[in-house]
Short mmCIF file of N, CA, C and O in Angstrom, two decimals:
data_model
loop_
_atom_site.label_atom_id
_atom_site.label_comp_id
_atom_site.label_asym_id
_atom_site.label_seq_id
_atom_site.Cartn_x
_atom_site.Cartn_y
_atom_site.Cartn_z
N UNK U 29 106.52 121.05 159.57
CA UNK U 29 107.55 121.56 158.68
C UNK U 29 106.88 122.14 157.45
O UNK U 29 106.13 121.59 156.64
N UNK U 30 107.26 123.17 157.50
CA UNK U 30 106.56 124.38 156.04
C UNK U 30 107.54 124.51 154.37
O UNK U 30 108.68 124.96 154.49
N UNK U 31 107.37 124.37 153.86
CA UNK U 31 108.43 124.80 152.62
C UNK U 31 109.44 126.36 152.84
O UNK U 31 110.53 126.80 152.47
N UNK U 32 108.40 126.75 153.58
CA UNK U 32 109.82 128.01 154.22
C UNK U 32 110.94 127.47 154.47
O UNK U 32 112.03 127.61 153.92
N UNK U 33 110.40 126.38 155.94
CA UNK U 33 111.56 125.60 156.71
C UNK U 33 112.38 124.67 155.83
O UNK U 33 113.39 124.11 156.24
N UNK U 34 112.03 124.57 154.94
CA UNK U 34 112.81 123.31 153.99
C UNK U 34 113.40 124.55 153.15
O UNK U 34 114.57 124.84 153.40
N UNK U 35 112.85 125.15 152.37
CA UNK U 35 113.69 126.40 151.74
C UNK U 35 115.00 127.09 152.34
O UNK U 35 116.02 127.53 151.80
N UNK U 36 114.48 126.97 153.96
CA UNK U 36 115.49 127.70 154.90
C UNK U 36 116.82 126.34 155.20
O UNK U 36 118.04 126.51 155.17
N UNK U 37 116.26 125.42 155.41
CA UNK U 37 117.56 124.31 155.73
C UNK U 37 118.51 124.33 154.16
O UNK U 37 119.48 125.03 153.87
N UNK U 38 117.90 123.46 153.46
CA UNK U 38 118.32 123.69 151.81
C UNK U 38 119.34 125.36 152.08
O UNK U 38 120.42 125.19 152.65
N UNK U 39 118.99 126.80 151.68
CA UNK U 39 120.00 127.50 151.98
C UNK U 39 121.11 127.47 153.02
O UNK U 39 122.31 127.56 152.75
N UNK U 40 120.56 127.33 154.30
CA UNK U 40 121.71 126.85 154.88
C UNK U 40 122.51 126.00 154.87
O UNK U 40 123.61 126.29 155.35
N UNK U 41 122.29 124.55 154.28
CA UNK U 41 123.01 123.71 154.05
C UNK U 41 124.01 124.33 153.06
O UNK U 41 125.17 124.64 153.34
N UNK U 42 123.22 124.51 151.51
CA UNK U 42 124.21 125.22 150.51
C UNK U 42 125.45 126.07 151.06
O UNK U 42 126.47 126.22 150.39
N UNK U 43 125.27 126.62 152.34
CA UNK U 43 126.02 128.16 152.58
C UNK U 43 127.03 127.30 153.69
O UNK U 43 128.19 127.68 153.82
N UNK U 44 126.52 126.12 154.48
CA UNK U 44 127.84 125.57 155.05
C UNK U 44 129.03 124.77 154.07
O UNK U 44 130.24 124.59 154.20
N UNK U 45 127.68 124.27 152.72
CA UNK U 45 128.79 123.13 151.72
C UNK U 45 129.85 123.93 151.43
O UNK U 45 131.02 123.87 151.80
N UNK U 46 129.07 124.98 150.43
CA UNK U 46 129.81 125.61 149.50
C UNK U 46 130.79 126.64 149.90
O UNK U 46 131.70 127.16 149.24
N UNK U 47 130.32 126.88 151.41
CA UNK U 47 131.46 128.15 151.92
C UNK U 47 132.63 126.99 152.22
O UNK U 47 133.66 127.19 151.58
N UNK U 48 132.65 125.97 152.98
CA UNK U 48 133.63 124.81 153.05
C UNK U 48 134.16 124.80 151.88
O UNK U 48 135.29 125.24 151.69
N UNK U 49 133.28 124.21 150.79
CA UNK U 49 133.89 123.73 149.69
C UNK U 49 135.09 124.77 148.61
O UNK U 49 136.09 124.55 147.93
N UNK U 50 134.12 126.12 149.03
CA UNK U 50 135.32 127.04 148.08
C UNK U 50 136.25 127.98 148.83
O UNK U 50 136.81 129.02 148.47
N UNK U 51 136.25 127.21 150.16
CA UNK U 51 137.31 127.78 150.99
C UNK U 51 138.93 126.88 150.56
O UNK U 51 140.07 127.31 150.45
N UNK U 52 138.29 125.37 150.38
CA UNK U 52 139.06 124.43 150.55
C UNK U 52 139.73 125.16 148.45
O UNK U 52 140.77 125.81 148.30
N UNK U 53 139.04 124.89 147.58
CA UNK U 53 139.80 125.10 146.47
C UNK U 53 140.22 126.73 146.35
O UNK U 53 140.53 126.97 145.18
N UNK U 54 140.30 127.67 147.02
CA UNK U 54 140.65 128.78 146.74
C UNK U 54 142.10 128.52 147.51
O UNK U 54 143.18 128.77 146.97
N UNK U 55 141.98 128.01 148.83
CA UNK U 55 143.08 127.77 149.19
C UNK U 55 144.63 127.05 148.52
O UNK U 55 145.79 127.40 148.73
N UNK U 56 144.08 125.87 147.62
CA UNK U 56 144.90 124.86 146.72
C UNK U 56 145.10 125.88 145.55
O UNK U 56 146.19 125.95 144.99
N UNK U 57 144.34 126.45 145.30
CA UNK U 57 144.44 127.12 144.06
C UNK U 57 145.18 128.22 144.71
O UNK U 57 146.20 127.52 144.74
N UNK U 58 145.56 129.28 145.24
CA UNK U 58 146.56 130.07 146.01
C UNK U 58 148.02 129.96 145.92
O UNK U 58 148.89 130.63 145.36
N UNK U 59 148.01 128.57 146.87
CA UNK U 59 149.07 127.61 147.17
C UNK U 59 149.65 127.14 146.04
O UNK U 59 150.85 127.39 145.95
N UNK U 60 149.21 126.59 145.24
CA UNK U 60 150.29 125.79 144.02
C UNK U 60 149.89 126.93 142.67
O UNK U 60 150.39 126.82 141.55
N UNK U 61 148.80 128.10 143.10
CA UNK U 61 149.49 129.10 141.96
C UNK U 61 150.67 130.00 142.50
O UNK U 61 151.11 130.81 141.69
N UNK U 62 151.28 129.97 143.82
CA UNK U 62 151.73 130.73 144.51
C UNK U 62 153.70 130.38 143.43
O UNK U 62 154.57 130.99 142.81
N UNK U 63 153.29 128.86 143.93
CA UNK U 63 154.55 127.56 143.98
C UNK U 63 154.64 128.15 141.77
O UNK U 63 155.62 128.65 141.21
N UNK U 64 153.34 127.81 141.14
CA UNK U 64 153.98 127.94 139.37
C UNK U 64 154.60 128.98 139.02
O UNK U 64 155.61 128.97 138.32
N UNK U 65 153.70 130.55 139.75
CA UNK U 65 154.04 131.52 139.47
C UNK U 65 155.67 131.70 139.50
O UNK U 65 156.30 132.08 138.51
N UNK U 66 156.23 131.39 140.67
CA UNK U 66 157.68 131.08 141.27
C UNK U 66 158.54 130.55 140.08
O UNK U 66 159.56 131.03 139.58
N UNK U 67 157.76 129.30 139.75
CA UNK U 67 158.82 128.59 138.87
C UNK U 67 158.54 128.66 137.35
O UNK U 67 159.02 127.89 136.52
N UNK U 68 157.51 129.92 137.05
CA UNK U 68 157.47 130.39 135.70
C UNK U 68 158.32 131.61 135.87
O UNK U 68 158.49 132.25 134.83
N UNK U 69 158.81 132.00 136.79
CA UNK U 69 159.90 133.26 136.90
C UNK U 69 160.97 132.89 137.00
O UNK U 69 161.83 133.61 136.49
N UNK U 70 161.38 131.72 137.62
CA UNK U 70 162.82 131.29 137.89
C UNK U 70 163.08 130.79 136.21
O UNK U 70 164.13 131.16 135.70
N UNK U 71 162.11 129.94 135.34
CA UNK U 71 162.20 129.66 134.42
C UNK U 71 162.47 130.97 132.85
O UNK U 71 162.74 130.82 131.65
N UNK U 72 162.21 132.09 133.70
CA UNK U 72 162.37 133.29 132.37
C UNK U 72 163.57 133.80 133.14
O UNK U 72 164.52 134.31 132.54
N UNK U 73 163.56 133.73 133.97
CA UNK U 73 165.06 134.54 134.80
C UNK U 73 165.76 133.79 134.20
O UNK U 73 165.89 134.18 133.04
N UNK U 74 166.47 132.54 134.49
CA UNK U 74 166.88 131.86 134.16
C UNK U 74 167.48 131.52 132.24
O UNK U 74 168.50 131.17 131.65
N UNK U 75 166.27 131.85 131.98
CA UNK U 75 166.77 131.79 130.04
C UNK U 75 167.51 132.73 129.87
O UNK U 75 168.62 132.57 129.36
N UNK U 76 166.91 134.32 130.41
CA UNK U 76 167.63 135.42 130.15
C UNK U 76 168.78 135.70 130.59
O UNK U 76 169.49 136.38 129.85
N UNK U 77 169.51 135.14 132.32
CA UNK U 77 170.98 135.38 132.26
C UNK U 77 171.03 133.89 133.26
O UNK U 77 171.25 133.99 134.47
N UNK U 78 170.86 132.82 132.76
CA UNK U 78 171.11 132.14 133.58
C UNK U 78 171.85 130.36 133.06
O UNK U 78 172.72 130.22 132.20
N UNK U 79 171.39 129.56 133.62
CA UNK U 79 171.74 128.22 133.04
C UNK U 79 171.15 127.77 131.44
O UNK U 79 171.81 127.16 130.59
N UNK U 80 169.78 128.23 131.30
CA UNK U 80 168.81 128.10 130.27
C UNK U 80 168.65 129.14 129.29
O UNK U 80 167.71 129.16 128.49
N UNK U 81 169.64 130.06 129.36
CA UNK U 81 170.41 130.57 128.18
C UNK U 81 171.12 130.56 127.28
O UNK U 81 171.46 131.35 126.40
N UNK U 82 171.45 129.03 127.70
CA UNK U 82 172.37 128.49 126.45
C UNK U 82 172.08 127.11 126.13
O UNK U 82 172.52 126.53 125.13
N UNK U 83 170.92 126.34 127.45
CA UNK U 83 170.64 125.27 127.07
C UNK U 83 168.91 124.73 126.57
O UNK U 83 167.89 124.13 126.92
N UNK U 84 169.41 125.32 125.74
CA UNK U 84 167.53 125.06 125.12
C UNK U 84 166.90 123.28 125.46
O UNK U 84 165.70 123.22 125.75
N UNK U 85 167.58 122.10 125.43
CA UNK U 85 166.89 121.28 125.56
C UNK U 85 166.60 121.40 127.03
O UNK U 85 165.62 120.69 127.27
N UNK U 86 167.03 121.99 128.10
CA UNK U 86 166.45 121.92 129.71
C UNK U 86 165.64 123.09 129.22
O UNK U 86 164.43 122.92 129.19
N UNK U 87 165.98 123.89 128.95
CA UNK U 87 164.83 124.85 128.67
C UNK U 87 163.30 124.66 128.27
O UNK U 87 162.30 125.34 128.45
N UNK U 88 163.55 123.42 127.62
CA UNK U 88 161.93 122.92 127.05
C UNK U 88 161.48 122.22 128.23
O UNK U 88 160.48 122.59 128.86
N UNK U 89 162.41 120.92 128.64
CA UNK U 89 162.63 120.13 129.74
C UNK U 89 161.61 121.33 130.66
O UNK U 89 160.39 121.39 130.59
N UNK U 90 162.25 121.95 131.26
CA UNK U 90 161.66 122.84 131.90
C UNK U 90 160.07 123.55 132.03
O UNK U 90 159.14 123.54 132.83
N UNK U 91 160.36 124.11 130.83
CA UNK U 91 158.76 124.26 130.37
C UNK U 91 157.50 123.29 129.93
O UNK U 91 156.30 123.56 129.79
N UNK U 92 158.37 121.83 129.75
CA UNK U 92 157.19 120.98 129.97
C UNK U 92 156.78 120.47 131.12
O UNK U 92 155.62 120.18 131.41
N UNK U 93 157.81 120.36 131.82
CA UNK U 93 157.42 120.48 133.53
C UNK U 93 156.95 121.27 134.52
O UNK U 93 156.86 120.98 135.71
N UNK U 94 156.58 122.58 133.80
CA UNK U 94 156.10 123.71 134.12
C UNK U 94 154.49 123.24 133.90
O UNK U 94 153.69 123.20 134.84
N UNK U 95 154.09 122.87 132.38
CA UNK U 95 153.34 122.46 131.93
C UNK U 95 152.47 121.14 132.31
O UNK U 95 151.30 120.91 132.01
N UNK U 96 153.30 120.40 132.98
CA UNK U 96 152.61 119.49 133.66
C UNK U 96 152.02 119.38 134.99
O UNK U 96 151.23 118.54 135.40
N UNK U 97 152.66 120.62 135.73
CA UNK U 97 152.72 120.99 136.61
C UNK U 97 151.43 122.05 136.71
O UNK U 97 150.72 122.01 137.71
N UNK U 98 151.17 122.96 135.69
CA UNK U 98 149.98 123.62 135.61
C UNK U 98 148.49 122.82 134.90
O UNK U 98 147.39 123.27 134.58
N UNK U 99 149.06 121.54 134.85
CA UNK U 99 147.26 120.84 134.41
C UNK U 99 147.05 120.29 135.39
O UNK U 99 145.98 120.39 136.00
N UNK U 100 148.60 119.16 135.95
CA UNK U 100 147.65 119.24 137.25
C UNK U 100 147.04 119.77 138.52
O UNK U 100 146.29 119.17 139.30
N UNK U 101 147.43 120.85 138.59
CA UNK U 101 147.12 121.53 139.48
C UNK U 101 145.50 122.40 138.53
O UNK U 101 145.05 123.44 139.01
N UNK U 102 145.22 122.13 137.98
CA UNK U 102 144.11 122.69 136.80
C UNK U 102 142.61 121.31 137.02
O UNK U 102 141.44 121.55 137.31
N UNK U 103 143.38 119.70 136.72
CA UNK U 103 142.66 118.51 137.44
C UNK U 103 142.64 118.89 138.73
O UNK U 103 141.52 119.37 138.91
N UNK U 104 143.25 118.93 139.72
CA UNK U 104 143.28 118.84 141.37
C UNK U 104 142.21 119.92 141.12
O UNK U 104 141.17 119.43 141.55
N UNK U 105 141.98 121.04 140.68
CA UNK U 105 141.02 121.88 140.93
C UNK U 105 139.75 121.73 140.63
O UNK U 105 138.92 122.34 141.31
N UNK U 106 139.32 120.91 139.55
CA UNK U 106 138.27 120.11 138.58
C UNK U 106 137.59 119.15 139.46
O UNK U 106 136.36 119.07 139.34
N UNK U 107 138.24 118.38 140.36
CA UNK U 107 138.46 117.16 141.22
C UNK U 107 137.41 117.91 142.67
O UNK U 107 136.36 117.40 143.07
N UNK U 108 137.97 119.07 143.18
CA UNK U 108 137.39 119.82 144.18
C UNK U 108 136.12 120.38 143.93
O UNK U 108 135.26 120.46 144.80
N UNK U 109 135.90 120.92 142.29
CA UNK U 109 135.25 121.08 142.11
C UNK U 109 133.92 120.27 142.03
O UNK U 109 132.80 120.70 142.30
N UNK U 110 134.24 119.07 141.61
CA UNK U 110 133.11 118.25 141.52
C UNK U 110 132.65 117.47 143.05
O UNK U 110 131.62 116.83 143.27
N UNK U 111 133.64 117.73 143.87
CA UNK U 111 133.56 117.10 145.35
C UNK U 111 132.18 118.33 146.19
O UNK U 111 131.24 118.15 146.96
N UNK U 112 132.83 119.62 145.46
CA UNK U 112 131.71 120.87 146.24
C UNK U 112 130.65 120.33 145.20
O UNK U 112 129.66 120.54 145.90
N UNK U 113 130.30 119.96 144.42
CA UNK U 113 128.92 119.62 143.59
C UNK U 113 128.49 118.92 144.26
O UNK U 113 127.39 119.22 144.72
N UNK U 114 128.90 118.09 144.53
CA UNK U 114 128.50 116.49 145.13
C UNK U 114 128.07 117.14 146.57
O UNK U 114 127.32 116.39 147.19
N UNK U 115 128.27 117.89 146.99
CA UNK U 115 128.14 117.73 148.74
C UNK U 115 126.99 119.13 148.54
O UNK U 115 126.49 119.64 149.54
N UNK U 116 126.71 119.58 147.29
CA UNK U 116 125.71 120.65 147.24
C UNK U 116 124.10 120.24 147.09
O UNK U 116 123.01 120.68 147.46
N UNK U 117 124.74 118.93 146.16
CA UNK U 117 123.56 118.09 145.75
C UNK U 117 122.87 117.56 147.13
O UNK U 117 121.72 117.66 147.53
N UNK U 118 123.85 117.05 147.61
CA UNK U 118 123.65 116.54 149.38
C UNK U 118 122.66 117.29 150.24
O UNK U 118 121.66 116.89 150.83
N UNK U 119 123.35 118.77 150.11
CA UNK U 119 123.04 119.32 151.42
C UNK U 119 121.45 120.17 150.44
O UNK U 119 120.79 121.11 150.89
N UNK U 120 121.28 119.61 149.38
CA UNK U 120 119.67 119.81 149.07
C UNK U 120 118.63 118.65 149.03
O UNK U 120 117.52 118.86 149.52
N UNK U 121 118.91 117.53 148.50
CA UNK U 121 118.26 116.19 148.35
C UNK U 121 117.85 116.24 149.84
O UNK U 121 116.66 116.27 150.16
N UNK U 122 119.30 116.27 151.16
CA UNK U 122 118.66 115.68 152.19
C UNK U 122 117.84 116.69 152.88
O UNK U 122 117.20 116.25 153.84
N UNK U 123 117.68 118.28 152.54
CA UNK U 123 116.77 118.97 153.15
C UNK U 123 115.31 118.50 152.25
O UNK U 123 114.25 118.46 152.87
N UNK U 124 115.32 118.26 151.22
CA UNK U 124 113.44 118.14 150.48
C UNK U 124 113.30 116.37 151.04
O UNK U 124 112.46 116.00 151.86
N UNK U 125 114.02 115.73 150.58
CA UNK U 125 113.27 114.24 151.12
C UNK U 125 113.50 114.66 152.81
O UNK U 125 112.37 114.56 153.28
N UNK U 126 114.46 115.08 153.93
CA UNK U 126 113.67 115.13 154.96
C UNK U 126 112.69 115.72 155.46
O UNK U 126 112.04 115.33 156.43
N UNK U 127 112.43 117.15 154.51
CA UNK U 127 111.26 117.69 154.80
C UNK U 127 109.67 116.72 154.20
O UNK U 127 108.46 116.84 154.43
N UNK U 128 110.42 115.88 153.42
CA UNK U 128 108.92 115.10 153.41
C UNK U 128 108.84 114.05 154.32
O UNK U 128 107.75 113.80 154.83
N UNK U 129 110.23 113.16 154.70
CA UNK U 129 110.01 112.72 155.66
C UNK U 129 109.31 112.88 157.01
O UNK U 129 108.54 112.19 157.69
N UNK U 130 109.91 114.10 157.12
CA UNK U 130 109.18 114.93 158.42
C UNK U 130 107.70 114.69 158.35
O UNK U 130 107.02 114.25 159.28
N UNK U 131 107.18 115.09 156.87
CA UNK U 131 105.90 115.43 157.31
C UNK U 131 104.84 114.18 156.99
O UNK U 131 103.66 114.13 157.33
N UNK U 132 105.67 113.07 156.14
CA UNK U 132 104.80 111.91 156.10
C UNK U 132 104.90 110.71 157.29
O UNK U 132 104.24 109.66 157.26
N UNK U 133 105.70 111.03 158.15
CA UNK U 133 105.74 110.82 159.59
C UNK U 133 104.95 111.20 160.39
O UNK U 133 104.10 110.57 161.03
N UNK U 134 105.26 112.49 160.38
CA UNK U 134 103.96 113.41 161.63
C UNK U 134 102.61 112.88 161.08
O UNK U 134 101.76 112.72 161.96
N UNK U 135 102.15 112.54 159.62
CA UNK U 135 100.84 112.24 159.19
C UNK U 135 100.89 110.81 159.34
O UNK U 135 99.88 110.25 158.91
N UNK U 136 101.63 110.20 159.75
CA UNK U 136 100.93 108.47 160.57
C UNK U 136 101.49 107.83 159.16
O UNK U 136 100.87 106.79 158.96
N UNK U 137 102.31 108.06 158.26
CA UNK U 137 102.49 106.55 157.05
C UNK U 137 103.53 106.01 157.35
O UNK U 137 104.59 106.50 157.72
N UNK U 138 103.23 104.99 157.19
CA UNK U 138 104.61 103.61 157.70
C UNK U 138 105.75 103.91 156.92
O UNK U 138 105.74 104.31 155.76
N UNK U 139 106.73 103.67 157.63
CA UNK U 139 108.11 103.23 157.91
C UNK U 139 108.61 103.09 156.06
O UNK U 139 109.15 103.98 155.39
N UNK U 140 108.30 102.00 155.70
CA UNK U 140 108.44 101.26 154.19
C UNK U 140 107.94 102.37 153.26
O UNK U 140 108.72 102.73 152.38
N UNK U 141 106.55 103.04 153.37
CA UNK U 141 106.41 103.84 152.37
C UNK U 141 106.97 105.33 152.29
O UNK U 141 106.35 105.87 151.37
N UNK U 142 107.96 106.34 152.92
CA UNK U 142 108.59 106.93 153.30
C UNK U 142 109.47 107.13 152.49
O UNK U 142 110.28 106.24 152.75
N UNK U 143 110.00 107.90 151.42
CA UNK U 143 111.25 107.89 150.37
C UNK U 143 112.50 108.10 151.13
O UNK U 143 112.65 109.09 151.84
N UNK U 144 113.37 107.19 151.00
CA UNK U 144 114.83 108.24 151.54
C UNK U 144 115.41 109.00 150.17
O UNK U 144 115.02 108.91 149.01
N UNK U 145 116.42 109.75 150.73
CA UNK U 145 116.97 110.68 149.94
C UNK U 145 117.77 109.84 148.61
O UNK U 145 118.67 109.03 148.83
N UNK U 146 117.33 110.16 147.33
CA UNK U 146 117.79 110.05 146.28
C UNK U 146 119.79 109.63 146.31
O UNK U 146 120.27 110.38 147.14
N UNK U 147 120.86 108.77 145.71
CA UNK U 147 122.14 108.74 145.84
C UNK U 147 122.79 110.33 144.46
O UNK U 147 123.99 110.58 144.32
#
């Protein structure tokens, strides 16, 4: 095993995490910007000829639930984000410690002196 080959696993790993990983939050992020966008329009429709044209306390009501509704979906995205970190870190730690594994194996050193991959 050459540092090419470890260079080459390491990229590939990165390119299976991270294409997973920002498939998965582009998707959530789509989806529940799809769902706020909706109910930041029903919420201005609404003031201008609707129920919340005359009732300002649902009107806030409203917009703070709008508001709670856009952080968490802001955390849920923060959350994914740090899940694709975590599995980037992964899919590099375990290509360099197995590429040394590999090769302090093939060179005859025991079992015990052998690093595993860093947590």
């Amino acid at each position: 095993m050459s540092a090419s080959d470890i260079l080459d696993e390491i990229l590939g790993n990165l390119k299976t995490e991270l294409g997973n990983g920002f498939s998965q939050i582009k998707h959530f992020a789509e989806t529940e910007g799809k769902m706020l966008a909706k109910q930041a329009a029903r919420i201005a429709q609404s003031r201008i000829n609707g129920d919340l044209a005359t009732d300002d306390d649902f009107y806030e009501w409203s917009l703070e639930g709008l508001k709670k509704d856009a952080a968490n979906m802001a955390k849920s995205i923060a959350v994914l984000t740090m899940l694709t970190i975590e599995k980037a870190w992964n899919a590099v730690a375990n290509a360099l410690w197995g590429g040394i594994r590999t090769l302090l194996t093939a060179a005859g050193l025991p079992g015990p002196l052998i690093p595993s991959a860093p947590p």
